[in-house]
Amino acid sequence: QVQLVQSGAEVKKPGASVKISCKASGYTFSSYYMHWVRQAPGQGLEWMGRINPSGGSTRYAQKFQGRVTMTRDTSTSTVYMELGSLRFEDTAVYYCARDHRFDYWGQGTLVTVSS
Amino acid sequence: DIVMTQTPLSSPVTLGQPASISCRSSQSLVHSDGNTYLTWLHQRPGQPPRLLIYKISNRFSGVPDRFSGSGAGTDFTLKISRVEAEDVGIYYCMQTTQFPPTFGQGTRVEIK
């Protein structure tokens, strides 16, 4: 069965970077794009960007351009999302989600930005 | 960016009764390939969202048939024929027709 397992919660200081992983299993990793979506406490869903695991190409939401980097490791079927220059308002749960249908989601990774 | 607007934002419902959520997009969601990439997601408290319906009306694997989607162009509806306790949570519509993907604000469904 398809599973997306994300790395654990992180606490970071303002200005730092965070790198979250999403390990895929149960399907052909390179066949489906992977998206990253975040959800601030009590708020809705916000799309951040996506990566094509096949060639590594990426597209990011304009809001995060210059601050976000998405990469993948095909040998471990893992995608990564790194967000830099963290601000208090980046405190959120970050999700990976598969395919243009967003058909499978990771369990979420809480990132807390606190001084 | 396409703006997705959901109504109502909150929907108290009685168990066994129907519920309906509307979603309107600021532009047509018909893609150049002829498909309309309108998706409905459901998020229970403390859980990640899960896919309910894609391309307006296609139920995802394992989704009960009490859920149905309809609409075209810019106006879409999610209906629950008979609400069950496990249906509580927040429902989001989203579009992936045009870059970037965008979400509605969410509609909270709760039991009266």
PDB file of C-alpha atoms in Angstrom:
ATOM      1  CA  GLN A   1       0.000   0.000   0.000  1.00  0.00           C
ATOM      2  CA  VAL A   2       1.084   3.555  -0.665  1.00  0.00           C
ATOM      3  CA  GLN A   3       2.703   5.221   2.331  1.00  0.00           C
ATOM      4  CA  LEU A   4       4.342   8.586   2.824  1.00  0.00           C
ATOM      5  CA  VAL A   5       6.259   8.812   6.082  1.00  0.00           C
ATOM      6  CA  GLN A   6       7.606  12.172   7.154  1.00  0.00           C
ATOM      7  CA  SER A   7      10.369  13.102   9.545  1.00  0.00           C
ATOM      8  CA  GLY A   8       9.680  14.254  13.067  1.00  0.00           C
ATOM      9  CA  ALA A   9       8.810  17.578  14.609  1.00  0.00           C
ATOM     10  CA  GLU A  10      11.343  20.396  14.581  1.00  0.00           C
ATOM     11  CA  VAL A  11      11.901  23.495  16.664  1.00  0.00           C
ATOM     12  CA  LYS A  12      13.936  26.225  15.015  1.00  0.00           C
ATOM     13  CA  LYS A  13      14.979  29.777  15.772  1.00  0.00           C
ATOM     14  CA  PRO A  14      14.089  32.669  13.476  1.00  0.00           C
ATOM     15  CA  GLY A  15      16.525  32.930  10.602  1.00  0.00           C
ATOM     16  CA  ALA A  16      17.415  29.240  10.674  1.00  0.00           C
ATOM     17  CA  SER A  17      16.574  26.586   8.084  1.00  0.00           C
ATOM     18  CA  VAL A  18      14.614  23.358   8.375  1.00  0.00           C
ATOM     19  CA  LYS A  19      14.762  20.294   6.155  1.00  0.00           C
ATOM     20  CA  ILE A  20      11.889  17.810   6.233  1.00  0.00           C
ATOM     21  CA  SER A  21      11.875  14.417   4.588  1.00  0.00           C
ATOM     22  CA  CYS A  22       9.050  12.371   3.091  1.00  0.00           C
ATOM     23  CA  LYS A  23       9.819   8.719   2.398  1.00  0.00           C
ATOM     24  CA  ALA A  24       7.585   7.013  -0.119  1.00  0.00           C
ATOM     25  CA  SER A  25       6.800   3.331  -0.408  1.00  0.00           C
ATOM     26  CA  GLY A  26       4.279   1.051  -2.062  1.00  0.00           C
ATOM     27  CA  TYR A  27       4.529   2.507  -5.565  1.00  0.00           C
ATOM     28  CA  THR A  28       6.989   3.510  -8.262  1.00  0.00           C
ATOM     29  CA  PHE A  29       8.575   6.596  -6.742  1.00  0.00           C
ATOM     30  CA  SER A  30       9.572   8.279  -9.995  1.00  0.00           C
ATOM     31  CA  SER A  31       6.109   8.011 -11.547  1.00  0.00           C
ATOM     32  CA  TYR A  32       4.303  10.606  -9.433  1.00  0.00           C
ATOM     33  CA  TYR A  33       4.996  14.218  -8.616  1.00  0.00           C
ATOM     34  CA  MET A  34       5.237  15.111  -4.945  1.00  0.00           C
ATOM     35  CA  HIS A  35       3.755  18.286  -3.527  1.00  0.00           C
ATOM     36  CA  TRP A  36       4.369  20.132  -0.277  1.00  0.00           C
ATOM     37  CA  VAL A  37       1.473  21.802   1.518  1.00  0.00           C
ATOM     38  CA  ARG A  38       1.529  23.580   4.835  1.00  0.00           C
ATOM     39  CA  GLN A  39      -1.111  24.409   7.429  1.00  0.00           C
ATOM     40  CA  ALA A  40      -0.580  27.069  10.067  1.00  0.00           C
ATOM     41  CA  PRO A  41      -2.290  26.475  13.435  1.00  0.00           C
ATOM     42  CA  GLY A  42      -6.053  26.703  13.018  1.00  0.00           C
ATOM     43  CA  GLN A  43      -5.692  27.777   9.399  1.00  0.00           C
ATOM     44  CA  GLY A  44      -6.309  26.342   5.955  1.00  0.00           C
ATOM     45  CA  LEU A  45      -4.064  24.614   3.450  1.00  0.00           C
ATOM     46  CA  GLU A  46      -1.331  26.410   1.497  1.00  0.00           C
ATOM     47  CA  TRP A  47       0.490  24.924  -1.484  1.00  0.00           C
ATOM     48  CA  MET A  48       4.238  25.474  -1.423  1.00  0.00           C
ATOM     49  CA  GLY A  49       5.560  23.681  -4.460  1.00  0.00           C
ATOM     50  CA  ARG A  50       6.182  20.351  -6.120  1.00  0.00           C
ATOM     51  CA  ILE A  51       8.978  18.180  -7.394  1.00  0.00           C
ATOM     52  CA  ASN A  52       9.088  15.669 -10.199  1.00  0.00           C
ATOM     53  CA  PRO A  53      10.981  12.741  -8.674  1.00  0.00           C
ATOM     54  CA  SER A  54      11.860  11.464 -12.136  1.00  0.00           C
ATOM     55  CA  GLY A  55      14.103  14.323 -13.219  1.00  0.00           C
ATOM     56  CA  GLY A  56      14.129  16.476 -10.115  1.00  0.00           C
ATOM     57  CA  SER A  57      12.456  19.491 -11.733  1.00  0.00           C
ATOM     58  CA  THR A  58      10.646  21.786  -9.353  1.00  0.00           C
ATOM     59  CA  ARG A  59       8.027  24.521  -9.318  1.00  0.00           C
ATOM     60  CA  TYR A  60       7.481  26.706  -6.315  1.00  0.00           C
ATOM     61  CA  ALA A  61       4.762  29.053  -5.214  1.00  0.00           C
ATOM     62  CA  GLN A  62       5.872  32.613  -5.761  1.00  0.00           C
ATOM     63  CA  LYS A  63       5.520  33.309  -2.056  1.00  0.00           C
ATOM     64  CA  PHE A  64       8.306  30.854  -1.249  1.00  0.00           C
ATOM     65  CA  GLN A  65      10.634  31.475  -4.196  1.00  0.00           C
ATOM     66  CA  GLY A  66      14.158  31.964  -2.959  1.00  0.00           C
ATOM     67  CA  ARG A  67      13.432  30.437   0.421  1.00  0.00           C
ATOM     68  CA  VAL A  68      12.380  26.895  -0.424  1.00  0.00           C
ATOM     69  CA  THR A  69      14.273  24.053  -2.035  1.00  0.00           C
ATOM     70  CA  MET A  70      12.786  20.677  -2.895  1.00  0.00           C
ATOM     71  CA  THR A  71      15.032  17.752  -3.700  1.00  0.00           C
ATOM     72  CA  ARG A  72      14.782  14.004  -4.000  1.00  0.00           C
ATOM     73  CA  ASP A  73      16.884  10.907  -3.501  1.00  0.00           C
ATOM     74  CA  THR A  74      15.728   8.182  -5.847  1.00  0.00           C
ATOM     75  CA  SER A  75      17.910   5.580  -4.127  1.00  0.00           C
ATOM     76  CA  THR A  76      15.798   5.886  -0.968  1.00  0.00           C
ATOM     77  CA  SER A  77      12.513   7.075  -2.529  1.00  0.00           C
ATOM     78  CA  THR A  78      12.643  10.179  -0.404  1.00  0.00           C
ATOM     79  CA  VAL A  79      11.806  13.779  -1.152  1.00  0.00           C
ATOM     80  CA  TYR A  80      13.009  16.698   0.925  1.00  0.00           C
ATOM     81  CA  MET A  81      11.730  20.195   1.519  1.00  0.00           C
ATOM     82  CA  GLU A  82      14.079  22.778   2.936  1.00  0.00           C
ATOM     83  CA  LEU A  83      12.754  26.155   4.031  1.00  0.00           C
ATOM     84  CA  GLY A  84      15.222  28.860   4.956  1.00  0.00           C
ATOM     85  CA  SER A  85      15.180  32.239   6.688  1.00  0.00           C
ATOM     86  CA  LEU A  86      12.486  30.955   9.005  1.00  0.00           C
ATOM     87  CA  ARG A  87      10.041  33.423  10.526  1.00  0.00           C
ATOM     88  CA  PHE A  88       7.560  33.035  13.361  1.00  0.00           C
ATOM     89  CA  GLU A  89       4.759  32.803  10.793  1.00  0.00           C
ATOM     90  CA  ASP A  90       6.363  29.686   9.270  1.00  0.00           C
ATOM     91  CA  THR A  91       5.169  27.748  12.312  1.00  0.00           C
ATOM     92  CA  ALA A  92       2.923  25.141  10.738  1.00  0.00           C
ATOM     93  CA  VAL A  93       2.373  21.498   9.959  1.00  0.00           C
ATOM     94  CA  TYR A  94       4.052  20.625   6.688  1.00  0.00           C
ATOM     95  CA  TYR A  95       2.660  17.810   4.529  1.00  0.00           C
ATOM     96  CA  CYS A  96       3.887  15.982   1.482  1.00  0.00           C
ATOM     97  CA  ALA A  97       1.170  14.810  -0.898  1.00  0.00           C
ATOM     98  CA  ARG A  98       1.415  12.614  -3.971  1.00  0.00           C
ATOM     99  CA  ASP A  99       0.334  13.329  -7.528  1.00  0.00           C
ATOM    100  CA  HIS A 100      -1.860  15.985  -9.121  1.00  0.00           C
ATOM    101  CA  ARG A 101      -4.815  14.318  -7.370  1.00  0.00           C
ATOM    102  CA  PHE A 102      -3.193  14.735  -3.945  1.00  0.00           C
ATOM    103  CA  ASP A 103      -4.278  11.158  -3.382  1.00  0.00           C
ATOM    104  CA  TYR A 104      -1.952  10.196  -0.536  1.00  0.00           C
ATOM    105  CA  TRP A 105      -0.614  12.429   2.213  1.00  0.00           C
ATOM    106  CA  GLY A 106       2.156  12.137   4.740  1.00  0.00           C
ATOM    107  CA  GLN A 107       1.273  12.322   8.412  1.00  0.00           C
ATOM    108  CA  GLY A 108       2.584  15.861   8.686  1.00  0.00           C
ATOM    109  CA  THR A 109       5.614  17.430  10.346  1.00  0.00           C
ATOM    110  CA  LEU A 110       5.173  20.208  12.879  1.00  0.00           C
ATOM    111  CA  VAL A 111       7.728  22.963  12.533  1.00  0.00           C
ATOM    112  CA  THR A 112       7.783  25.464  15.362  1.00  0.00           C
ATOM    113  CA  VAL A 113       9.715  28.683  14.930  1.00  0.00           C
ATOM    114  CA  SER A 114      10.474  30.127  18.325  1.00  0.00           C
ATOM    115  CA  SER A 115      13.167  32.256  19.864  1.00  0.00           C
TER     116      SER A 115
ATOM    117  CA  ASP B   1      -4.004  32.872  -8.883  1.00  0.00           C
ATOM    118  CA  ILE B   2      -7.439  31.278  -8.969  1.00  0.00           C
ATOM    119  CA  VAL B   3      -9.435  32.069  -5.843  1.00  0.00           C
ATOM    120  CA  MET B   4     -11.617  29.287  -4.462  1.00  0.00           C
ATOM    121  CA  THR B   5     -14.560  30.382  -2.329  1.00  0.00           C
ATOM    122  CA  GLN B   6     -16.514  27.903  -0.226  1.00  0.00           C
ATOM    123  CA  THR B   7     -19.929  28.326   1.345  1.00  0.00           C
ATOM    124  CA  PRO B   8     -20.950  27.880   4.053  1.00  0.00           C
ATOM    125  CA  LEU B   9     -17.858  28.124   6.243  1.00  0.00           C
ATOM    126  CA  SER B  10     -19.641  26.179   8.958  1.00  0.00           C
ATOM    127  CA  SER B  11     -22.392  23.594   8.639  1.00  0.00           C
ATOM    128  CA  PRO B  12     -24.087  22.061  11.675  1.00  0.00           C
ATOM    129  CA  VAL B  13     -25.883  18.931  10.536  1.00  0.00           C
ATOM    130  CA  THR B  14     -28.065  16.265  12.065  1.00  0.00           C
ATOM    131  CA  LEU B  15     -26.911  12.672  11.879  1.00  0.00           C
ATOM    132  CA  GLY B  16     -28.611  10.899   8.997  1.00  0.00           C
ATOM    133  CA  GLN B  17     -29.504  14.147   7.254  1.00  0.00           C
ATOM    134  CA  PRO B  18     -27.938  15.453   4.034  1.00  0.00           C
ATOM    135  CA  ALA B  19     -25.270  18.129   3.821  1.00  0.00           C
ATOM    136  CA  SER B  20     -24.065  20.227   0.939  1.00  0.00           C
ATOM    137  CA  ILE B  21     -21.004  22.418   0.413  1.00  0.00           C
ATOM    138  CA  SER B  22     -20.513  24.829  -2.455  1.00  0.00           C
ATOM    139  CA  CYS B  23     -17.255  25.873  -4.030  1.00  0.00           C
ATOM    140  CA  ARG B  24     -16.855  28.650  -6.575  1.00  0.00           C
ATOM    141  CA  SER B  25     -13.719  29.454  -8.519  1.00  0.00           C
ATOM    142  CA  SER B  26     -12.732  32.898  -9.784  1.00  0.00           C
ATOM    143  CA  GLN B  27     -12.005  31.455 -13.236  1.00  0.00           C
ATOM    144  CA  SER B  28     -13.193  28.453 -15.189  1.00  0.00           C
ATOM    145  CA  LEU B  29     -11.480  25.246 -14.105  1.00  0.00           C
ATOM    146  CA  VAL B  30     -11.770  23.604 -17.503  1.00  0.00           C
ATOM    147  CA  HIS B  31      -8.260  22.636 -18.564  1.00  0.00           C
ATOM    148  CA  SER B  32      -7.057  22.776 -22.155  1.00  0.00           C
ATOM    149  CA  ASP B  33      -7.096  18.973 -22.115  1.00  0.00           C
ATOM    150  CA  GLY B  34     -10.847  19.039 -21.509  1.00  0.00           C
ATOM    151  CA  ASN B  35     -10.704  17.880 -17.898  1.00  0.00           C
ATOM    152  CA  THR B  36     -11.767  19.904 -14.887  1.00  0.00           C
ATOM    153  CA  TYR B  37      -9.350  19.433 -12.028  1.00  0.00           C
ATOM    154  CA  LEU B  38     -11.562  20.150  -9.073  1.00  0.00           C
ATOM    155  CA  THR B  39     -10.837  18.099  -5.969  1.00  0.00           C
ATOM    156  CA  TRP B  40     -12.512  17.667  -2.598  1.00  0.00           C
ATOM    157  CA  LEU B  41     -10.534  16.819   0.530  1.00  0.00           C
ATOM    158  CA  HIS B  42     -11.658  15.946   4.050  1.00  0.00           C
ATOM    159  CA  GLN B  43      -9.605  16.619   7.155  1.00  0.00           C
ATOM    160  CA  ARG B  44     -10.512  15.198  10.533  1.00  0.00           C
ATOM    161  CA  PRO B  45      -9.079  16.915  13.626  1.00  0.00           C
ATOM    162  CA  GLY B  46      -5.414  16.129  14.115  1.00  0.00           C
ATOM    163  CA  GLN B  47      -5.127  14.206  10.867  1.00  0.00           C
ATOM    164  CA  PRO B  48      -3.798  14.981   7.398  1.00  0.00           C
ATOM    165  CA  PRO B  49      -6.305  15.711   4.673  1.00  0.00           C
ATOM    166  CA  ARG B  50      -7.549  12.779   2.653  1.00  0.00           C
ATOM    167  CA  LEU B  51      -8.774  12.690  -0.916  1.00  0.00           C
ATOM    168  CA  LEU B  52     -12.511  12.254  -1.354  1.00  0.00           C
ATOM    169  CA  ILE B  53     -13.292  13.257  -4.928  1.00  0.00           C
ATOM    170  CA  TYR B  54     -11.224  14.283  -7.938  1.00  0.00           C
ATOM    171  CA  LYS B  55     -12.128  15.728 -11.331  1.00  0.00           C
ATOM    172  CA  ILE B  56     -15.445  17.012 -10.010  1.00  0.00           C
ATOM    173  CA  SER B  57     -17.223  13.736  -9.403  1.00  0.00           C
ATOM    174  CA  ASN B  58     -14.849  10.772  -9.217  1.00  0.00           C
ATOM    175  CA  ARG B  59     -14.823   9.133  -5.798  1.00  0.00           C
ATOM    176  CA  PHE B  60     -11.399   8.003  -4.649  1.00  0.00           C
ATOM    177  CA  SER B  61     -10.824   4.397  -3.637  1.00  0.00           C
ATOM    178  CA  GLY B  62     -12.603   3.507  -0.404  1.00  0.00           C
ATOM    179  CA  VAL B  63     -14.741   6.657  -0.263  1.00  0.00           C
ATOM    180  CA  PRO B  64     -18.347   5.811   0.658  1.00  0.00           C
ATOM    181  CA  ASP B  65     -20.963   6.397  -1.992  1.00  0.00           C
ATOM    182  CA  ARG B  66     -22.848   8.802   0.271  1.00  0.00           C
ATOM    183  CA  PHE B  67     -20.305  11.359  -0.967  1.00  0.00           C
ATOM    184  CA  SER B  68     -20.927  12.836  -4.389  1.00  0.00           C
ATOM    185  CA  GLY B  69     -19.524  15.737  -6.368  1.00  0.00           C
ATOM    186  CA  SER B  70     -21.049  17.750  -9.157  1.00  0.00           C
ATOM    187  CA  GLY B  71     -20.695  20.998 -11.047  1.00  0.00           C
ATOM    188  CA  ALA B  72     -18.977  22.525 -14.020  1.00  0.00           C
ATOM    189  CA  GLY B  73     -16.992  25.581 -15.038  1.00  0.00           C
ATOM    190  CA  THR B  74     -16.787  27.689 -11.901  1.00  0.00           C
ATOM    191  CA  ASP B  75     -19.462  26.219  -9.636  1.00  0.00           C
ATOM    192  CA  PHE B  76     -19.127  22.949  -7.789  1.00  0.00           C
ATOM    193  CA  THR B  77     -20.902  21.086  -5.008  1.00  0.00           C
ATOM    194  CA  LEU B  78     -20.045  18.322  -2.585  1.00  0.00           C
ATOM    195  CA  LYS B  79     -23.014  16.448  -1.159  1.00  0.00           C
ATOM    196  CA  ILE B  80     -23.230  13.987   1.675  1.00  0.00           C
ATOM    197  CA  SER B  81     -26.476  12.067   1.349  1.00  0.00           C
ATOM    198  CA  ARG B  82     -26.713  11.000   4.997  1.00  0.00           C
ATOM    199  CA  VAL B  83     -24.163  12.410   7.422  1.00  0.00           C
ATOM    200  CA  GLU B  84     -22.450   9.972   9.750  1.00  0.00           C
ATOM    201  CA  ALA B  85     -20.426  10.775  12.864  1.00  0.00           C
ATOM    202  CA  GLU B  86     -17.126  10.068  11.079  1.00  0.00           C
ATOM    203  CA  ASP B  87     -17.908  12.798   8.526  1.00  0.00           C
ATOM    204  CA  VAL B  88     -17.160  15.633  10.923  1.00  0.00           C
ATOM    205  CA  GLY B  89     -14.182  17.799  10.158  1.00  0.00           C
ATOM    206  CA  ILE B  90     -13.194  20.333   7.556  1.00  0.00           C
ATOM    207  CA  TYR B  91     -13.841  19.950   3.850  1.00  0.00           C
ATOM    208  CA  TYR B  92     -11.667  21.723   1.309  1.00  0.00           C
ATOM    209  CA  CYS B  93     -12.118  22.169  -2.393  1.00  0.00           C
ATOM    210  CA  MET B  94      -9.006  22.716  -4.449  1.00  0.00           C
ATOM    211  CA  GLN B  95      -8.095  23.268  -8.060  1.00  0.00           C
ATOM    212  CA  THR B  96      -5.107  21.967  -9.954  1.00  0.00           C
ATOM    213  CA  THR B  97      -6.192  23.166 -13.388  1.00  0.00           C
ATOM    214  CA  GLN B  98      -4.007  26.227 -13.286  1.00  0.00           C
ATOM    215  CA  PHE B  99      -0.656  26.856 -11.617  1.00  0.00           C
ATOM    216  CA  PRO B 100      -0.426  27.308  -8.678  1.00  0.00           C
ATOM    217  CA  PRO B 101      -2.851  24.874  -7.062  1.00  0.00           C
ATOM    218  CA  THR B 102      -5.190  26.722  -4.719  1.00  0.00           C
ATOM    219  CA  PHE B 103      -7.528  25.716  -1.912  1.00  0.00           C
ATOM    220  CA  GLY B 104     -10.832  26.970  -0.617  1.00  0.00           C
ATOM    221  CA  GLN B 105     -10.964  28.289   2.947  1.00  0.00           C
ATOM    222  CA  GLY B 106     -12.538  25.119   4.229  1.00  0.00           C
ATOM    223  CA  THR B 107     -16.015  24.265   5.514  1.00  0.00           C
ATOM    224  CA  ARG B 108     -16.384  22.898   9.012  1.00  0.00           C
ATOM    225  CA  VAL B 109     -19.001  20.167   9.320  1.00  0.00           C
ATOM    226  CA  GLU B 110     -20.154  19.405  12.835  1.00  0.00           C
ATOM    227  CA  ILE B 111     -22.984  17.425  14.345  1.00  0.00           C
ATOM    228  CA  LYS B 112     -25.849  19.393  15.897  1.00  0.00           C
TER     229      LYS B 112
END
